[in-house]
XYZ file of C-alpha atoms in Angstrom:
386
model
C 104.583 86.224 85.606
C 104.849 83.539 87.878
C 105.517 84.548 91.219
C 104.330 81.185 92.537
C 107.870 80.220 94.774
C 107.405 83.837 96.692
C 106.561 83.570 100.445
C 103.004 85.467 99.904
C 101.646 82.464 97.612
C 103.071 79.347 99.612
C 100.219 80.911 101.855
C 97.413 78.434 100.822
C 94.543 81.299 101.357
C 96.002 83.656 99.145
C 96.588 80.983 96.392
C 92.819 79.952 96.628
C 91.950 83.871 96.459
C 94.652 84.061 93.179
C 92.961 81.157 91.797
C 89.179 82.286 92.014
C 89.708 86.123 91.126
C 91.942 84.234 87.899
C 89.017 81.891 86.970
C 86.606 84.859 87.773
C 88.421 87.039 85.279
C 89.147 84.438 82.654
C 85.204 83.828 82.626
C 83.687 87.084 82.885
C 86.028 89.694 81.599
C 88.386 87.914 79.312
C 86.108 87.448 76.347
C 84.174 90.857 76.693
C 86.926 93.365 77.408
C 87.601 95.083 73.826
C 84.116 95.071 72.785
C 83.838 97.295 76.348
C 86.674 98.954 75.746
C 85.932 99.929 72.092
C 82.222 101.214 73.232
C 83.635 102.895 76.455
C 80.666 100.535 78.203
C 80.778 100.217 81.948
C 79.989 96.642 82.784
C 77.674 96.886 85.830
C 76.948 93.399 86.044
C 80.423 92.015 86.334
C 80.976 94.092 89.710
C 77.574 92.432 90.620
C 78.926 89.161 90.165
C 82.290 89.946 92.365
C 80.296 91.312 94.931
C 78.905 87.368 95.112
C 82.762 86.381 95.610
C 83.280 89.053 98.468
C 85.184 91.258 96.205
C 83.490 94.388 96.617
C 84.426 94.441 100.044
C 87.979 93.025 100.952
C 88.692 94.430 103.921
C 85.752 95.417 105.760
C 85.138 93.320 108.673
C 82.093 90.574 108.387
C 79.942 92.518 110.892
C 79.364 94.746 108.021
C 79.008 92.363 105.387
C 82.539 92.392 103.840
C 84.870 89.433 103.604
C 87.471 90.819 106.755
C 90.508 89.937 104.615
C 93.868 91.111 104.963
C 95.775 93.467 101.942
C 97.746 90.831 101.054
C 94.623 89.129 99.459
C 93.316 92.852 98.438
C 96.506 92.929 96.636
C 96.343 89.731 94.978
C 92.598 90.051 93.714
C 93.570 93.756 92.124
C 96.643 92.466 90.740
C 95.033 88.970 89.180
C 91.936 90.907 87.747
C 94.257 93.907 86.184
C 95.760 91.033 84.361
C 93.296 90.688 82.496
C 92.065 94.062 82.114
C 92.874 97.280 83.714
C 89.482 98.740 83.424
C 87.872 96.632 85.617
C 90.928 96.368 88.396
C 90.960 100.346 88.452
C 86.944 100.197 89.253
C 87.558 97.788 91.697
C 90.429 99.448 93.220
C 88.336 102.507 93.573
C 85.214 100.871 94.692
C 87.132 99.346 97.915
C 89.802 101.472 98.833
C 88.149 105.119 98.157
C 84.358 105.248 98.956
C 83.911 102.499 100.800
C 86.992 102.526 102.729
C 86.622 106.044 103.909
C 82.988 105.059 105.337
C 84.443 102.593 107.054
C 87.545 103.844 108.376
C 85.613 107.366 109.740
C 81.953 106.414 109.553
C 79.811 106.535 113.081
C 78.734 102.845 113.783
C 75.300 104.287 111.979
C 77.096 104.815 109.049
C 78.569 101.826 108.876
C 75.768 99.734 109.306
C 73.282 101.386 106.647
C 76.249 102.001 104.053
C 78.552 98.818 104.379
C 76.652 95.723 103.459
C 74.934 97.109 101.087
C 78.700 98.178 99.437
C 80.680 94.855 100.098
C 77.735 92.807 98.560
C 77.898 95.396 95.325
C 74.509 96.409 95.468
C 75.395 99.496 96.078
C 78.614 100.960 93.847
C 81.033 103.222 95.202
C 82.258 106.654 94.240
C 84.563 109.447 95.838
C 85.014 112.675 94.925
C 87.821 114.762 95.990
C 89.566 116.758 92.514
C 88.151 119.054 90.721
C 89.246 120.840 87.120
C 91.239 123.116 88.737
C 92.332 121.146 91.220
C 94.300 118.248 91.027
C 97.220 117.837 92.844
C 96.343 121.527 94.717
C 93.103 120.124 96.620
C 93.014 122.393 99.198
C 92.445 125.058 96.797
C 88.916 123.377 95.972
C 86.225 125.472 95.103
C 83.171 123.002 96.094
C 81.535 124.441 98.699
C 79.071 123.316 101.684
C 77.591 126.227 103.583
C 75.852 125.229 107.501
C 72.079 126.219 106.836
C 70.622 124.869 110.948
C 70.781 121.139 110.936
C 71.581 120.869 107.058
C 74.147 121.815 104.751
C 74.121 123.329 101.198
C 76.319 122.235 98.683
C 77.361 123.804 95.564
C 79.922 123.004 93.186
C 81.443 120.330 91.091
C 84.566 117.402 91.099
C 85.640 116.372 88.180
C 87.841 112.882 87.147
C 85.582 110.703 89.790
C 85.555 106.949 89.036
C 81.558 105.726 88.520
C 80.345 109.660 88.748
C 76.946 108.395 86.642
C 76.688 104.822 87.898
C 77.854 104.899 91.568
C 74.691 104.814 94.022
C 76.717 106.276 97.580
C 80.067 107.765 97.958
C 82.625 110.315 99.805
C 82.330 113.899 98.700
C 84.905 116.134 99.985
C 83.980 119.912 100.189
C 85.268 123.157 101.533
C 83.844 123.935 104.943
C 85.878 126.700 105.861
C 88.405 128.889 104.831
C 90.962 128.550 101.387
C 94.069 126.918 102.071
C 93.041 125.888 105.431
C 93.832 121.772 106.060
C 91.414 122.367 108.748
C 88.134 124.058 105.992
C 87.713 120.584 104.292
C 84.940 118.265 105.501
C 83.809 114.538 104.391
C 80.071 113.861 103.387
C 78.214 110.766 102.160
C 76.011 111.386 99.399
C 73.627 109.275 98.025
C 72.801 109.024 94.003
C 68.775 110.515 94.571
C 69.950 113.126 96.640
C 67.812 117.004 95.346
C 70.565 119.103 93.469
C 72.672 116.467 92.990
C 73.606 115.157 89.160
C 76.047 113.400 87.376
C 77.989 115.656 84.554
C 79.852 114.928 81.377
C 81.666 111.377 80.874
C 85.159 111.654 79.934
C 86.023 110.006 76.903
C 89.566 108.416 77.673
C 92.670 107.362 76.011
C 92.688 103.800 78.034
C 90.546 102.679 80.990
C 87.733 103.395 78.772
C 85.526 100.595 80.694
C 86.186 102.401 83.958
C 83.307 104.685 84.197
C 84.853 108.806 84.925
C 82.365 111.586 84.967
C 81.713 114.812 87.047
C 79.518 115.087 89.750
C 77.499 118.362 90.125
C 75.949 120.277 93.147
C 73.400 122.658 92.741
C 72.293 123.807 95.869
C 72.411 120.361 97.056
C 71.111 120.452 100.598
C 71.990 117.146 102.783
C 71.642 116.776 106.990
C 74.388 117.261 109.042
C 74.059 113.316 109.811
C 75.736 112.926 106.310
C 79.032 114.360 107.508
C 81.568 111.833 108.150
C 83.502 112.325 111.534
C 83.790 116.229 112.508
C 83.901 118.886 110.394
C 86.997 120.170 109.355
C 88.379 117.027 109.582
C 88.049 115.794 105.587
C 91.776 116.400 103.995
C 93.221 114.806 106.725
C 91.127 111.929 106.138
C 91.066 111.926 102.574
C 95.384 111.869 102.936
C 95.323 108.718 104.867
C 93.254 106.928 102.624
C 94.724 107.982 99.811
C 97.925 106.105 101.601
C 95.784 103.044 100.920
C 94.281 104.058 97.577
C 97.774 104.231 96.325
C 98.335 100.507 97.234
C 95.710 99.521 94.851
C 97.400 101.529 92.162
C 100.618 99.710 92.882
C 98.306 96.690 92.517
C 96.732 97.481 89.586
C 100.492 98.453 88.008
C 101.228 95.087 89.046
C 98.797 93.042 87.200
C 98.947 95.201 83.969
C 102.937 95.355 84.046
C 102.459 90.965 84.570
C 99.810 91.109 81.643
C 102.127 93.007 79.203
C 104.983 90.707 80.214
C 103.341 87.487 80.455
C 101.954 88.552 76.873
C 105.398 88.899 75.582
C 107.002 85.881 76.628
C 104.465 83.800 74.864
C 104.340 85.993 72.064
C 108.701 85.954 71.872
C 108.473 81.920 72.363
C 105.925 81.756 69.325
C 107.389 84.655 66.864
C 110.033 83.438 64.767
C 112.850 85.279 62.672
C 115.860 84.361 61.024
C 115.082 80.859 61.474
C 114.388 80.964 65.448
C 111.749 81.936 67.861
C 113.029 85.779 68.766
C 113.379 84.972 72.883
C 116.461 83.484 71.876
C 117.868 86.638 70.624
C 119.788 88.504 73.235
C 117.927 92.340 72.524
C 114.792 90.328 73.093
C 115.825 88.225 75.773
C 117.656 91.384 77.844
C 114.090 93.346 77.362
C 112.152 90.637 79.290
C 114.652 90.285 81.574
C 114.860 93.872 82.760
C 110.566 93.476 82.597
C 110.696 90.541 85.144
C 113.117 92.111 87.292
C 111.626 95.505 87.544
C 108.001 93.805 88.699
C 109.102 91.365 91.379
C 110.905 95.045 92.621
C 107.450 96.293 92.241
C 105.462 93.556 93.733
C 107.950 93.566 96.722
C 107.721 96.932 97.547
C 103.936 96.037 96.949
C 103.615 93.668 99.241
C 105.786 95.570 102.002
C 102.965 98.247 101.831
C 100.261 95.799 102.193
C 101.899 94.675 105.052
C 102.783 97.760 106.616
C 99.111 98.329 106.496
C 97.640 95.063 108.002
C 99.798 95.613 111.069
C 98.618 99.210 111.002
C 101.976 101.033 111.348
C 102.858 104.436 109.068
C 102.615 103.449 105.607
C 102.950 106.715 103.703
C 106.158 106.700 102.267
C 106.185 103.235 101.386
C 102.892 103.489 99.803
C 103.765 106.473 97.907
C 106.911 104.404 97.284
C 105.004 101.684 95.718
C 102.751 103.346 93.848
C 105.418 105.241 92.197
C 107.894 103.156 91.345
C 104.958 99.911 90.188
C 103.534 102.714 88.043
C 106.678 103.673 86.277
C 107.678 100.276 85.998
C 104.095 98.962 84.385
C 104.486 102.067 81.797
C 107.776 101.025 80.903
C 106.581 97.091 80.580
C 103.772 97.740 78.583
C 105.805 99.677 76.194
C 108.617 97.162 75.748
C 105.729 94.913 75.064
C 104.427 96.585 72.140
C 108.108 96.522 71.105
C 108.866 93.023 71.219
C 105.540 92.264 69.498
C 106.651 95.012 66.455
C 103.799 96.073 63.918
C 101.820 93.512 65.667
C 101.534 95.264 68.951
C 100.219 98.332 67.361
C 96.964 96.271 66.557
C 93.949 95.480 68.281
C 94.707 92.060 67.613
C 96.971 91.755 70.324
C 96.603 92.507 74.454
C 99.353 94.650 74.441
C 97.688 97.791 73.151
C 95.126 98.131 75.572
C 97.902 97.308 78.249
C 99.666 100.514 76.703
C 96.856 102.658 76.603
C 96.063 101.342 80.064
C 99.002 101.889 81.675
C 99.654 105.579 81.994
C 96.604 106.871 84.180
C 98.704 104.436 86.173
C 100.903 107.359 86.704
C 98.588 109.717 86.988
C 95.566 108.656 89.068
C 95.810 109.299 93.040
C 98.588 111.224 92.859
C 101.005 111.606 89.848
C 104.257 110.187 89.860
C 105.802 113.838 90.822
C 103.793 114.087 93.801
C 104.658 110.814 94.875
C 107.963 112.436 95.224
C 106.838 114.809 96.830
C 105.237 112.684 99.628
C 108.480 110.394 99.470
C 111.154 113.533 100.149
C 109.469 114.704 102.493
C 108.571 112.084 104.775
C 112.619 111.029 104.343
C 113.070 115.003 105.587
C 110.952 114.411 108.763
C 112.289 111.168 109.534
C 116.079 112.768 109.167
């Protein structure tokens, strides 16, 4: 979809960062991404490769080796890689806006400096771990637990659904400290892939995203120092809650480049297709489909973008985010599936981009919060501002 007349991309930096993460995905994903997705391979090397282009690390400062750029250009690389394929944007997202974002946004100045570079240039790859298989939405019910042994903790326990659980080298754990139910019985550790009792579990084998690595992560008397805990303890759901409010602008992202995907994928294909005589845009039930498509995403991308900006000038951001992330995740499941429509018995092939956009599209809907607790975050910050 070309979005190239909107204020964002008259903005010469952000159309040099649309252009290189476009060439970067055209190159190195493009030809590769159904053989991945068809073998459920994680593609290591390609996240080495954006770590070269400062990808791996949008928004951390320079000082600690990241490329100190705004979310307007976070949003733009998610949303121009996702074109291509979801997969990869969802790993990204994660990488930058879960693990590594929490270290930097309530690491000590220690943490930051041995963790950082080494996660903006990509050698290291990022994980965070905060559900578990009985808890979802409910994670202050969480049964992973650390208990204070001196100058150490002991963890036991697993979390399940966590993005690069065998391939990620450092990432966020969140673990009960303290009491059930208690906000305040949650703490945030860094654990490193190496660490004693520490293993990666069973991959899940997944109806789309199948390039973005998911596995379980499992403690067994895991026993890390007390230098490992990020910030205070106690203090982990309420730190895991405000960066989920930027986690859930790189879903909005990443609905944004797979809903443009699907879309740009059927105009071509409605241009090209003909019945009756005529290409089938010019038929009004086609033409009325992609119309409601390219209004619904520049809705999306708006409310996008508002979030982004919300966040670079570091004012509340929760109910647009949640905003965002729930309305660009209904709106890419409902483009992807009008795209498998317009393409007919040709969109229910592998042939054509707009099956793995489908199958792509609902964890959209799902992953860092579902679409009903969006809802939930929505009402009720509209309750307390009332």
């Amino acid at each position: 979809m070309d979005s190239s007349y909107m204020t964002i991309d008259s903005n010469e930096d952000i159309k040099l960062i649309r252009e290189t993460a476009k060439n970067f995905a055209d190159k190195y994903i493009r030809p590769n991404l159904m053989e991945w997705d068809e073998a459920q391979f994680f593609p290591r090397d390609v996240f080495t490769k954006m770590g070269e282009l400062g990808f791996m690390g949008v928004v951390i400062p320079e000082e600690y080796g990241g490329t100190g750029l705004n979310y307007q250009a976070y949003i733009t690389i998610i949303e121009e890689i996702s074109k291509v394929c979801g997969s990869v944007g969802l790993s990204l997202a994660a990488h930058n806006s879960l693990g590594t974002n929490h270290i930097y946004m309530f690491g000590s100045e220690e943490q930051k400096q041995k963790y950082l570079p080494k996660l903006s240039s990509a050698e290291h790859l990022a994980f965070w771990g905060l559900t578990e298989a009985n808890t979802g939405s409910d994670a202050m019910r969480m049964k992973c637990f650390a208990q204070k042994d001196g100058d150490y903790y002991v963890i036991n326990g697993t979390k399940n659904w966590i993005t690069h659980g065998i391939s990620g080298d450092v990432g966020v754990v969140l673990v009960r400290t303290g009491d059930l139910l208690d906000s305040h019985g949650i703490s945030a550790f860094i654990i490193e892939r190496g660490f004693e009792g520490f293993a990666a579990g069973k991959k899940e084998n997944k109806l789309g995203m199948r390039a973005s690595e998911t596995a379980e992560l499992i403690f067994d008397n895991c026993r890390i120092h007390k230098s490992q805990l990020l910030g205070k303890e106690g203090e982990g759901f309420i730190q895991a809650m405000k960066i989920l409010d930027g986690g859930r602008i790189s879903i909005a992202s990443l609905s944004l480049g797979i809903a443009k995907g699907a879309y740009d994928a059927s105009v071509k294909y409605s241009k090209q297709r003909e019945q009756f005589g005529q290409p089938i845009a010019n038929f009004q039930a086609i033409a009325f489909k992609l119309a409601d498509m390219a209004t619904e995403i520049e809705a999306a991308e708006l409310l996008t973008r508002k979030a982004g900006a919300l966040k670079d000038a570091h004012l509340p951001v929760t109910k647009i985010s949640a905003m965002a992330k729930y309305y660009a995740s209904e709106v890419c499941v409902k483009a992807a599936t009008e795209s498998i429509q317009i393409h007919g018995g040709y969109g229910y092939t592998k042939d054509f981009p707009v099956e793995k956009f489908f199958r792509d599209s609902k964890l959209c809907t799902i992953g860092e919060g579902t679409s009903e607790i969006q809802k939930l975050v929505i009402s009720r910050s509209i309750m307390k501002e009332a």
